[in-house]
Amino acid sequence: MNKEAPQPPKPVDRQPSGRRAECITAPRPDFCGIERPGPCGIIIFGACGDLSKRKLIPSLYHCFAAGHLPDGFFIFGSDRIQTGDAGFRGIMEEAARAAFPETFSPDLWLKFSERLFYVCADFNSPDFFASLPARLKPLEEKFGTRANRIFYMALPPAVYETVIRRLGGAGLASEERGYSRVVVEKPFGFDTESSRHLNGVIGASFSESRTFRMDHYLAKENVQNILMFRFANSIFEPLWNRRYIDHVEITISETLGVEHRAGYYESAGVLRDMFQNHILQLLSLTAMEPPASFVSERVREEKAKVLRSIRPVPLDRLGGHVVLGQYGAGRINGEDVVSYRDEPGVNRNSVAPTYAAMKLFIDNWRWSGVPFYMRSGKRLGKAKAEIAIRFRAVPHLMFSRILEPAGQPHEKIDPNLLVLRVQPDEGISLQFQTKMPDSRACLQPVLMDFRYEKVFLLDAYERVLLDCMTGDQMLFVSGEIEELAWGLLSPVLERLEAVKDSFGFPNYPAGSNGPVEADELMLKDGRQWRAL
Ligand code: BG6
């Protein structure tokens, strides 16, 4: 990494004047509502862990409160913590209250919690798995779930394999009476080999159509919207290619630090945590060809083709394509925050990257020569996720002489920009040039902006939990895509591992835009990141 990189100018932050676009809304027809799934039991392994407390149980409670869960359902948690049903319900009540401080209803919770059960488990013990059918049977009878089972791996990845093998061994993956599905959280493996291995382990018990690999970014409303936006409008698709697009920028920036996840993050780092999954998923939805139909197999097929067409990062010129960073101490939202190395559980000499910027090319007819710049980092100045499509400049600007009075530097106009805002403030904006009122021929950039009002009924986890119950895999990642994504990143990760002593971390203060070298990555191509 070049630590001596020159200070680049600040990113352009021109604020075009904007008007809210009118949204033509029609009443929501019945078939556009949320499909209520059939009965099922959800069996959560790692039920007292962070994921369960922060996401799974609050999401299920919220779905229950909104009437989206079937009448027949129960949740059966297991973990190492020594407690019983009452203790588990207490822990989860606290979690649900914290998740919905304003709307939490003790009455609804009481009804919901009657369907929560818990058993303390040793996941290494085959006896525990052998005892599961007998434990589940009375609950299945009581709640009429027809032996439909969803096994949720809310566990550290190192434990998935054991649990999945044991489920298979205990006959719990068979579908003799009801369906049997498995949900696996990210990270899915650690590199190409381990993800392939994990696919093999799962595949030995659960077919692909019964395997649900999570990537919660796919369920964010404006990420689901990418395909609608691209393929239900005729005006964008003809421009969606190398002839009209100069480059694409994908950003997921966070103000949060590593929090209490050092144990996982120290070995994962940002490339495994955010790029192998969320960022590459956003890239493939942006770049894919129209699928033959809107069904999960066809959509996943097209996404896989994009990943296959990505040009491997040249390992001998890594610096020109990948920039890494790690946050030092700084200020976020007016508060002092510590450096990554001072976070609890982090090694004081850690070289885990908390920021990465990357440039990739997709070698196909549509995208040949168009760079895709991607960045993601923790403890940055602003939290946002977006995809920005920068169109090419007009081939000839006949107003340029008027914009360039004698002795003044030439002022270029901003080419058109389309931004898909994933979060916050989900929406889409299109920037274009108009005449500055009253001038002879001056231009001003304006913004046409569509914003979703807060009309989302489901958050990302609620969406995927319901989809898993209905068996819809559209918002889940296929085993093939996991392996392709790792295939792209593993050689880069290996190479970086070999040169990690030269990283010179920390190299960006918390609350900043990331390392200056990331600006260089674009500047040397004559481009600049959008302001965070
Ligand atoms: C997770 C990562 O997958 O996504 C976290 O493991 C990250 O490190 C999170 O903070 C970001 O998700 P969201 O929905 O908060 O943008």
Coordinates of C-alpha atoms and ligand atoms in Angstrom, one line a residue:
M1 CA 0.0 0.0 0.0
N2 CA 1.4 3.4 -0.9
K3 CA 1.4 5.4 2.3
E4 CA 2.9 8.5 0.6
A5 CA 0.0 9.0 -1.7
P6 CA -0.7 12.7 -2.3
Q7 CA -3.7 14.3 -0.7
P8 CA -6.5 14.3 -3.2
P9 CA -9.0 17.1 -3.5
K10 CA -12.2 16.7 -1.5
P11 CA -14.9 14.6 -3.2
V12 CA -17.3 16.6 -5.3
D13 CA -20.4 17.4 -3.3
R14 CA -22.4 19.6 -5.5
Q15 CA -25.9 19.8 -4.3
P16 CA -28.2 20.0 -7.2
S17 CA -31.5 21.7 -6.6
G18 CA -34.2 19.1 -6.2
R19 CA -37.9 18.7 -6.3
R20 CA -39.8 15.6 -5.0
A21 CA -41.0 13.5 -7.8
E22 CA -44.7 12.8 -7.6
C23 CA -45.4 9.2 -6.9
I24 CA -48.4 7.8 -8.8
T25 CA -49.9 5.3 -6.3
A26 CA -52.7 2.9 -6.9
P27 CA -54.5 1.0 -4.2
R28 CA -52.7 -2.2 -3.3
P29 CA -54.5 -5.1 -4.9
D30 CA -54.9 -8.3 -2.8
F31 CA -52.2 -10.2 -4.7
C32 CA -49.6 -7.6 -3.9
G33 CA -50.0 -8.3 -0.2
I34 CA -47.8 -10.4 2.0
E35 CA -48.3 -14.1 1.4
R36 CA -49.1 -15.9 4.6
P37 CA -47.0 -19.0 4.9
G38 CA -48.3 -22.5 5.8
P39 CA -47.7 -24.0 9.3
C40 CA -44.2 -24.8 10.4
G41 CA -41.9 -25.1 13.4
I42 CA -38.7 -23.0 13.4
I43 CA -35.8 -24.7 15.2
I44 CA -33.1 -22.2 16.0
F45 CA -29.6 -23.5 16.9
G46 CA -27.7 -20.8 18.8
A47 CA -31.0 -19.3 20.1
C48 CA -29.5 -17.2 22.8
G49 CA -26.9 -15.6 20.6
D50 CA -26.7 -12.1 19.3
L51 CA -28.4 -12.8 15.9
S52 CA -31.4 -14.4 17.7
K53 CA -31.7 -11.5 20.1
R54 CA -31.1 -8.7 17.7
K55 CA -32.9 -10.1 14.6
L56 CA -34.6 -13.4 14.6
I57 CA -36.9 -13.3 17.6
P58 CA -37.8 -9.6 17.3
S59 CA -38.5 -10.2 13.5
L60 CA -40.7 -13.2 14.2
Y61 CA -42.5 -11.4 17.0
H62 CA -43.1 -8.4 14.7
C63 CA -44.4 -10.7 11.9
F64 CA -46.7 -12.4 14.5
A65 CA -48.0 -9.0 15.8
A66 CA -48.7 -8.0 12.2
G67 CA -50.6 -11.2 11.5
H68 CA -48.1 -12.5 8.9
L69 CA -47.3 -15.8 10.7
P70 CA -49.4 -18.9 10.2
D71 CA -51.8 -20.0 12.9
G72 CA -49.7 -23.2 13.2
F73 CA -46.2 -22.3 14.3
F74 CA -43.8 -22.6 17.1
I75 CA -40.2 -21.7 17.8
F76 CA -37.8 -24.2 19.4
G77 CA -34.6 -22.7 20.5
S78 CA -31.5 -24.5 21.7
D79 CA -28.1 -23.2 22.9
R80 CA -25.5 -23.8 25.5
I81 CA -27.0 -21.5 28.1
Q82 CA -28.6 -23.4 31.0
T83 CA -32.1 -22.2 31.2
G84 CA -35.6 -23.4 30.4
D85 CA -38.7 -22.1 28.5
A86 CA -39.4 -19.4 31.1
G87 CA -35.8 -18.2 31.1
F88 CA -35.6 -18.2 27.3
R89 CA -38.9 -16.2 27.1
G90 CA -37.5 -13.7 29.5
I91 CA -34.3 -13.1 27.6
M92 CA -36.2 -12.8 24.3
E93 CA -38.8 -10.5 25.8
E94 CA -36.1 -8.1 26.7
A95 CA -34.7 -8.4 23.2
A96 CA -38.0 -7.7 21.5
R97 CA -38.7 -4.7 23.8
A98 CA -35.3 -3.3 22.9
A99 CA -36.1 -3.8 19.2
F100 CA -39.5 -2.1 19.3
P101 CA -39.3 0.3 22.3
E102 CA -42.4 2.2 21.1
T103 CA -44.7 -0.4 19.8
F104 CA -43.9 -3.4 22.0
S105 CA -47.2 -4.9 23.3
P106 CA -47.0 -7.0 26.5
D107 CA -50.3 -8.7 25.6
L108 CA -49.1 -9.7 22.1
W109 CA -45.8 -10.8 23.5
L110 CA -47.6 -13.1 26.0
K111 CA -49.4 -14.8 23.1
F112 CA -46.3 -15.0 21.0
S113 CA -44.1 -16.3 23.8
E114 CA -46.5 -19.2 24.5
R115 CA -45.0 -20.6 21.3
L116 CA -41.4 -20.2 22.4
F117 CA -39.6 -23.3 23.8
Y118 CA -36.0 -23.9 24.7
V119 CA -33.6 -26.7 25.5
C120 CA -30.0 -26.5 26.6
A121 CA -27.9 -28.4 24.1
D122 CA -24.4 -29.6 23.4
F123 CA -24.1 -29.5 19.6
N124 CA -21.3 -32.0 19.6
S125 CA -23.5 -34.6 21.1
P126 CA -25.2 -37.0 18.7
D127 CA -27.6 -37.8 21.6
F128 CA -29.0 -34.3 21.6
F129 CA -29.9 -34.6 17.9
A130 CA -31.2 -38.1 18.3
S131 CA -33.6 -36.8 21.0
L132 CA -34.9 -33.9 18.8
P133 CA -37.6 -35.8 17.0
A134 CA -39.2 -36.9 20.2
R135 CA -39.0 -33.3 21.6
L136 CA -40.5 -31.8 18.5
K137 CA -43.3 -34.2 18.0
P138 CA -45.6 -33.0 20.9
L139 CA -45.1 -29.4 19.8
E140 CA -45.9 -30.3 16.2
E141 CA -49.1 -32.0 17.3
K142 CA -50.0 -29.2 19.6
F143 CA -49.5 -26.5 17.0
G144 CA -50.5 -28.5 14.0
T145 CA -47.3 -27.7 12.1
R146 CA -47.6 -31.0 10.0
A147 CA -43.9 -31.7 10.7
N148 CA -42.8 -28.8 8.5
R149 CA -39.4 -27.8 9.9
I150 CA -37.0 -25.0 9.3
F151 CA -33.6 -25.4 10.9
Y152 CA -31.9 -22.1 11.4
M153 CA -28.1 -22.0 12.0
A154 CA -27.7 -18.9 14.1
L155 CA -24.3 -20.3 15.1
P156 CA -20.6 -19.5 14.6
P157 CA -19.7 -20.9 11.2
A158 CA -17.3 -23.4 12.7
V159 CA -20.3 -25.2 14.2
Y160 CA -22.5 -25.4 11.0
E161 CA -20.9 -28.5 9.7
T162 CA -21.3 -30.5 12.9
V163 CA -24.9 -29.5 13.3
I164 CA -25.9 -30.1 9.7
R165 CA -24.2 -33.5 9.7
R166 CA -25.9 -34.5 12.9
L167 CA -29.3 -33.3 11.6
G168 CA -28.8 -35.6 8.6
G169 CA -27.6 -38.4 10.9
A170 CA -30.7 -38.1 13.1
G171 CA -33.0 -38.3 10.0
L172 CA -34.1 -34.8 10.6
A173 CA -33.3 -33.7 7.0
S174 CA -35.7 -36.2 5.5
E175 CA -39.1 -35.1 4.3
E176 CA -41.2 -38.1 5.2
R177 CA -44.0 -36.2 6.9
G178 CA -43.4 -32.5 6.2
Y179 CA -40.8 -30.3 4.6
S180 CA -37.3 -29.9 6.1
R181 CA -35.3 -26.8 5.2
V182 CA -32.0 -25.3 6.5
V183 CA -31.1 -21.7 6.8
V184 CA -27.4 -20.8 6.8
E185 CA -26.1 -17.4 7.8
K186 CA -23.1 -15.7 6.3
P187 CA -20.2 -16.0 6.3
F188 CA -20.6 -19.0 4.1
G189 CA -17.1 -20.5 4.3
F190 CA -13.9 -18.7 4.6
D191 CA -12.5 -19.2 1.1
T192 CA -13.3 -21.1 -2.1
E193 CA -12.3 -24.5 -0.7
S194 CA -14.2 -24.2 2.6
S195 CA -17.4 -22.9 0.9
R196 CA -17.2 -25.8 -1.6
H197 CA -16.8 -28.1 1.4
L198 CA -19.7 -26.6 3.2
N199 CA -21.9 -26.9 0.1
G200 CA -20.9 -30.6 0.0
V201 CA -21.8 -31.1 3.7
I202 CA -25.2 -29.4 3.3
G203 CA -25.9 -31.1 -0.1
A204 CA -25.4 -34.6 1.5
S205 CA -28.6 -33.9 3.6
F206 CA -30.5 -31.0 2.1
S207 CA -31.1 -30.5 -1.6
E208 CA -30.4 -27.0 -3.1
S209 CA -34.1 -26.2 -3.1
R210 CA -34.2 -26.8 0.6
T211 CA -31.0 -24.8 1.4
F212 CA -31.5 -21.1 2.2
R213 CA -28.2 -19.1 2.3
M214 CA -28.8 -15.7 3.9
D215 CA -27.7 -12.4 2.6
H216 CA -30.0 -9.9 4.2
Y217 CA -29.1 -7.2 1.7
L218 CA -31.1 -9.0 -1.0
A219 CA -34.2 -8.5 1.1
K220 CA -33.8 -4.7 1.5
E221 CA -36.7 -3.1 -0.3
N222 CA -34.7 -1.0 -2.8
V223 CA -32.4 -3.9 -3.5
Q224 CA -35.4 -6.0 -4.5
N225 CA -36.5 -3.0 -6.5
I226 CA -33.3 -3.0 -8.8
L227 CA -34.8 -5.7 -11.1
M228 CA -38.1 -3.9 -11.3
F229 CA -36.5 -0.6 -12.0
R230 CA -34.3 -2.1 -14.7
F231 CA -36.7 -4.4 -16.4
A232 CA -40.2 -2.9 -15.9
N233 CA -39.1 0.4 -17.5
S234 CA -38.2 0.8 -21.1
I235 CA -36.3 4.0 -20.8
F236 CA -33.3 2.8 -18.7
E237 CA -32.4 -0.6 -20.2
P238 CA -31.3 0.8 -23.6
L239 CA -28.8 3.0 -21.8
W240 CA -27.6 0.4 -19.3
N241 CA -24.3 -0.5 -21.0
R242 CA -20.8 0.6 -22.0
R243 CA -22.0 3.0 -24.6
Y244 CA -23.8 5.3 -22.1
I245 CA -22.4 4.4 -18.7
D246 CA -19.0 5.7 -17.7
H247 CA -18.7 3.8 -14.4
V248 CA -20.6 2.4 -11.5
E249 CA -20.0 3.1 -7.8
I250 CA -21.3 0.8 -5.0
T251 CA -21.0 2.1 -1.5
I252 CA -21.9 0.5 1.9
S253 CA -20.5 2.8 4.6
E254 CA -21.2 2.4 8.3
T255 CA -20.7 4.7 11.2
L256 CA -20.7 1.7 13.6
G257 CA -17.5 0.1 14.6
V258 CA -16.8 -3.6 15.1
E259 CA -19.0 -3.5 18.3
H260 CA -18.8 -6.8 20.3
R261 CA -18.0 -9.0 17.2
A262 CA -14.2 -8.9 17.4
G263 CA -14.0 -12.7 17.7
Y264 CA -15.5 -13.1 14.2
Y265 CA -14.3 -9.9 12.6
E266 CA -10.6 -10.3 13.4
S267 CA -10.4 -13.3 11.1
A268 CA -13.0 -12.1 8.6
G269 CA -12.2 -8.4 7.9
V270 CA -14.2 -6.3 5.6
L271 CA -13.6 -8.3 2.4
R272 CA -15.2 -11.4 3.8
D273 CA -17.7 -9.6 5.9
M274 CA -19.1 -7.3 3.2
F275 CA -17.6 -7.9 -0.3
Q276 CA -18.0 -11.6 -0.7
N277 CA -21.7 -11.3 -0.1
H278 CA -23.5 -7.9 0.0
I279 CA -21.3 -5.9 -2.3
L280 CA -21.0 -8.6 -5.0
Q281 CA -24.8 -9.2 -4.8
L282 CA -25.4 -5.5 -5.4
L283 CA -23.0 -5.6 -8.3
S284 CA -24.6 -8.7 -9.9
L285 CA -28.1 -7.3 -9.7
T286 CA -26.9 -4.0 -11.3
A287 CA -25.0 -5.8 -14.0
M288 CA -27.0 -8.9 -14.9
E289 CA -28.8 -9.6 -18.1
P290 CA -32.6 -9.8 -18.0
P291 CA -33.5 -13.2 -16.7
A292 CA -35.8 -15.5 -18.8
S293 CA -38.5 -15.2 -16.1
F294 CA -38.8 -13.8 -12.6
V295 CA -38.2 -17.1 -10.7
S296 CA -35.4 -17.7 -8.4
E297 CA -33.5 -20.2 -10.6
R298 CA -33.5 -17.9 -13.6
V299 CA -32.5 -14.8 -11.6
R300 CA -29.7 -16.7 -9.8
E301 CA -28.5 -18.1 -13.1
E302 CA -28.0 -14.6 -14.5
K303 CA -26.3 -13.4 -11.4
A304 CA -23.9 -16.3 -11.6
K305 CA -23.1 -15.3 -15.2
V306 CA -22.0 -11.8 -14.0
L307 CA -19.7 -13.3 -11.4
R308 CA -18.2 -15.6 -14.0
S309 CA -17.5 -12.6 -16.3
I310 CA -15.7 -10.6 -13.7
R311 CA -12.0 -10.2 -14.7
P312 CA -9.8 -11.7 -12.0
V313 CA -8.0 -9.0 -10.0
P314 CA -4.3 -8.8 -11.2
L315 CA -2.4 -10.0 -8.2
D316 CA 0.9 -8.5 -9.3
R317 CA -0.8 -5.1 -9.5
L318 CA -3.1 -5.4 -6.5
G319 CA -2.5 -1.8 -5.4
G320 CA -4.2 -0.4 -8.5
H321 CA -7.4 -2.4 -7.8
V322 CA -7.7 -2.9 -4.0
V323 CA -7.2 -0.4 -1.2
L324 CA -7.5 -1.5 2.5
G325 CA -7.9 0.5 5.6
Q326 CA -8.4 0.2 9.3
Y327 CA -9.9 2.9 11.5
G328 CA -7.9 4.8 14.1
A329 CA -9.5 6.8 16.9
G330 CA -11.7 9.7 15.9
R331 CA -15.1 11.4 16.3
I332 CA -18.5 10.1 15.1
N333 CA -21.6 12.2 15.5
G334 CA -19.8 14.5 18.0
E335 CA -18.5 11.6 20.2
D336 CA -15.0 10.3 20.6
V337 CA -14.5 6.7 19.5
V338 CA -11.6 4.4 20.0
S339 CA -9.4 2.9 17.2
Y340 CA -10.2 -0.6 15.9
R341 CA -7.1 -1.9 17.8
D342 CA -8.5 -0.6 21.0
E343 CA -11.9 -2.2 20.6
P344 CA -12.7 -5.0 23.1
G345 CA -11.3 -8.4 22.0
V346 CA -9.2 -6.9 19.2
N347 CA -5.5 -7.7 18.9
R348 CA -3.4 -4.5 19.5
N349 CA -1.4 -5.2 16.4
S350 CA -4.4 -6.4 14.4
V351 CA -4.1 -6.1 10.6
A352 CA -7.8 -6.9 10.0
P353 CA -9.1 -4.4 7.4
T354 CA -12.2 -2.5 8.4
Y355 CA -12.3 -0.7 5.0
A356 CA -11.8 -1.7 1.4
A357 CA -12.2 -0.1 -1.9
M358 CA -12.0 -2.2 -5.0
K359 CA -12.1 -1.7 -8.8
L360 CA -13.4 -4.5 -11.0
F361 CA -14.2 -5.0 -14.6
I362 CA -16.9 -7.3 -16.1
D363 CA -15.6 -8.8 -19.3
N364 CA -18.8 -9.1 -21.4
W365 CA -20.4 -7.2 -24.3
R366 CA -22.5 -5.0 -22.0
W367 CA -19.8 -3.9 -19.6
S368 CA -16.5 -4.2 -21.4
G369 CA -14.2 -1.4 -20.2
V370 CA -16.7 0.0 -17.6
P371 CA -15.1 0.1 -14.1
F372 CA -17.1 -0.9 -11.1
Y373 CA -15.8 0.9 -8.0
M374 CA -16.9 -0.5 -4.7
R375 CA -16.2 0.6 -1.2
S376 CA -17.3 -0.4 2.3
G377 CA -16.0 0.4 5.7
K378 CA -16.8 0.8 9.4
R379 CA -16.6 3.9 11.4
L380 CA -16.9 6.2 8.4
G381 CA -18.3 9.7 8.5
K382 CA -21.8 8.7 7.3
A383 CA -23.8 5.5 7.1
K384 CA -25.3 4.8 3.7
A385 CA -25.7 2.2 1.1
E386 CA -26.2 3.1 -2.5
I387 CA -25.5 2.2 -6.1
A388 CA -24.5 5.2 -8.3
I389 CA -24.6 5.0 -12.1
R390 CA -22.5 7.7 -13.7
F391 CA -23.4 8.2 -17.3
R392 CA -21.0 9.4 -20.0
A393 CA -20.5 13.0 -20.7
V394 CA -22.3 14.4 -23.7
P395 CA -20.1 14.0 -26.8
H396 CA -20.0 17.7 -27.6
L397 CA -21.0 20.5 -25.3
M398 CA -22.2 23.4 -27.4
F399 CA -22.6 25.6 -24.3
S400 CA -19.0 25.3 -23.2
R401 CA -17.8 28.6 -24.6
I402 CA -20.5 30.4 -22.7
L403 CA -19.5 28.5 -19.5
E404 CA -15.9 29.5 -20.0
P405 CA -15.6 33.2 -19.9
A406 CA -12.2 34.5 -20.8
G407 CA -9.6 34.0 -18.2
Q408 CA -11.8 31.6 -16.1
P409 CA -10.9 27.9 -15.8
H410 CA -13.0 25.7 -18.0
E411 CA -16.0 24.4 -16.0
K412 CA -17.2 20.9 -16.9
I413 CA -20.8 20.0 -16.4
D414 CA -21.6 16.9 -14.4
P415 CA -22.7 14.0 -16.5
N416 CA -26.0 12.4 -15.6
L417 CA -26.1 10.5 -12.5
L418 CA -28.6 7.9 -11.3
V419 CA -28.5 6.9 -7.7
L420 CA -30.3 3.9 -6.2
R421 CA -30.4 4.6 -2.5
V422 CA -30.5 1.3 -0.5
Q423 CA -30.5 3.0 2.9
P424 CA -31.3 5.3 4.5
D425 CA -33.9 7.4 2.7
E426 CA -34.6 4.6 0.3
G427 CA -35.3 5.9 -3.2
I428 CA -34.0 6.8 -6.6
S429 CA -32.7 10.0 -7.9
L430 CA -31.7 11.2 -11.4
Q431 CA -29.6 14.2 -11.9
F432 CA -29.6 16.1 -15.2
Q433 CA -28.8 19.5 -16.5
T434 CA -31.3 22.3 -17.1
K435 CA -31.1 25.9 -18.0
M436 CA -30.3 28.3 -15.2
P437 CA -33.4 30.5 -15.1
D438 CA -32.8 34.0 -16.5
S439 CA -29.4 33.2 -17.8
R440 CA -28.6 33.2 -21.5
A441 CA -27.2 29.7 -21.6
C442 CA -25.9 28.7 -18.2
L443 CA -26.6 25.2 -16.9
Q444 CA -27.6 23.9 -13.5
P445 CA -27.8 20.4 -12.4
V446 CA -31.2 19.4 -11.0
L447 CA -32.5 16.3 -9.2
M448 CA -35.5 14.3 -9.9
D449 CA -36.0 12.3 -6.7
F450 CA -38.3 9.5 -5.8
R451 CA -38.5 8.6 -2.1
Y452 CA -40.3 5.7 -0.7
E453 CA -42.4 7.0 2.1
K454 CA -42.1 4.8 5.2
V455 CA -44.5 2.3 3.8
F456 CA -42.4 -0.9 4.2
L457 CA -44.3 -3.5 6.1
L458 CA -41.4 -5.8 6.5
D459 CA -37.8 -5.3 7.3
A460 CA -35.1 -7.5 5.6
Y461 CA -35.1 -10.2 8.2
E462 CA -38.8 -10.4 8.4
R463 CA -39.0 -10.8 4.6
V464 CA -36.5 -13.6 4.4
L465 CA -38.0 -15.5 7.3
L466 CA -41.4 -15.4 5.6
D467 CA -39.9 -16.4 2.3
C468 CA -38.2 -19.3 3.8
M469 CA -41.5 -20.5 5.2
T470 CA -43.1 -20.1 1.8
G471 CA -40.1 -21.8 0.1
D472 CA -39.2 -18.8 -2.1
Q473 CA -35.5 -18.7 -2.7
M474 CA -35.3 -15.5 -4.8
L475 CA -33.7 -13.5 -2.0
F476 CA -31.3 -16.3 -1.0
V477 CA -27.9 -17.1 -2.4
S478 CA -27.3 -20.3 -4.4
G479 CA -24.4 -22.6 -3.6
E480 CA -22.9 -21.8 -7.0
I481 CA -22.9 -18.1 -6.4
E482 CA -21.2 -18.5 -3.0
E483 CA -18.4 -20.4 -4.7
L484 CA -18.1 -18.0 -7.6
A485 CA -17.9 -15.0 -5.2
W486 CA -15.2 -16.8 -3.2
G487 CA -13.4 -17.8 -6.4
L488 CA -13.0 -14.1 -7.1
L489 CA -11.9 -13.0 -3.6
S490 CA -9.9 -15.9 -2.3
P491 CA -6.8 -15.3 -4.5
V492 CA -6.9 -11.6 -3.4
L493 CA -7.2 -12.6 0.2
E494 CA -4.3 -15.0 -0.1
R495 CA -2.1 -12.4 -1.7
L496 CA -3.1 -9.8 0.9
E497 CA -2.3 -12.2 3.7
A498 CA 1.2 -12.5 2.3
V499 CA 1.8 -8.7 2.4
K500 CA -0.2 -7.8 5.5
D501 CA 2.8 -6.5 7.4
S502 CA 3.1 -3.6 4.9
F503 CA -0.5 -2.4 5.5
G504 CA 0.5 0.5 7.8
F505 CA -2.7 0.4 9.8
P506 CA -4.5 2.4 11.2
N507 CA -4.7 4.6 8.1
Y508 CA -8.0 6.5 8.5
P509 CA -9.5 8.3 11.4
A510 CA -12.9 7.2 12.6
G511 CA -15.5 9.7 11.2
S512 CA -13.6 10.3 7.9
N513 CA -14.2 9.1 4.3
G514 CA -11.7 6.3 4.6
P515 CA -8.0 6.1 3.6
V516 CA -6.7 8.7 1.1
E517 CA -5.4 5.9 -1.1
A518 CA -9.0 5.0 -1.8
D519 CA -9.4 8.4 -3.4
E520 CA -6.3 7.8 -5.4
L521 CA -7.8 4.6 -6.8
M522 CA -10.4 6.7 -8.7
L523 CA -8.4 9.9 -9.2
K524 CA -5.8 8.1 -11.3
D525 CA -8.6 7.1 -13.6
G526 CA -9.7 10.8 -13.7
R527 CA -12.8 10.1 -11.5
Q528 CA -13.9 10.9 -8.0
W529 CA -16.0 9.1 -5.4
R530 CA -19.3 10.6 -4.6
A531 CA -19.3 12.3 -1.3
L532 CA -20.4 10.1 1.5
Ligands
BG6_1 C1 -23.6 -7.7 8.2 C2 -22.1 -7.6 8.6 O1 -23.7 -8.7 7.2 O2 -24.1 -6.5 7.6 C3 -22.0 -6.4 9.5 O3 -21.7 -8.8 9.2 C4 -22.6 -5.2 9.0 O4 -20.6 -6.2 9.8 C5 -24.0 -5.4 8.6 O5 -22.6 -4.2 10.0 C6 -24.6 -4.2 7.8 O6 -25.9 -4.5 7.6 P1 -27.0 -3.3 7.6 O7 -28.3 -3.9 7.3 O8 -26.9 -2.7 9.0 O9 -26.5 -2.3 6.6

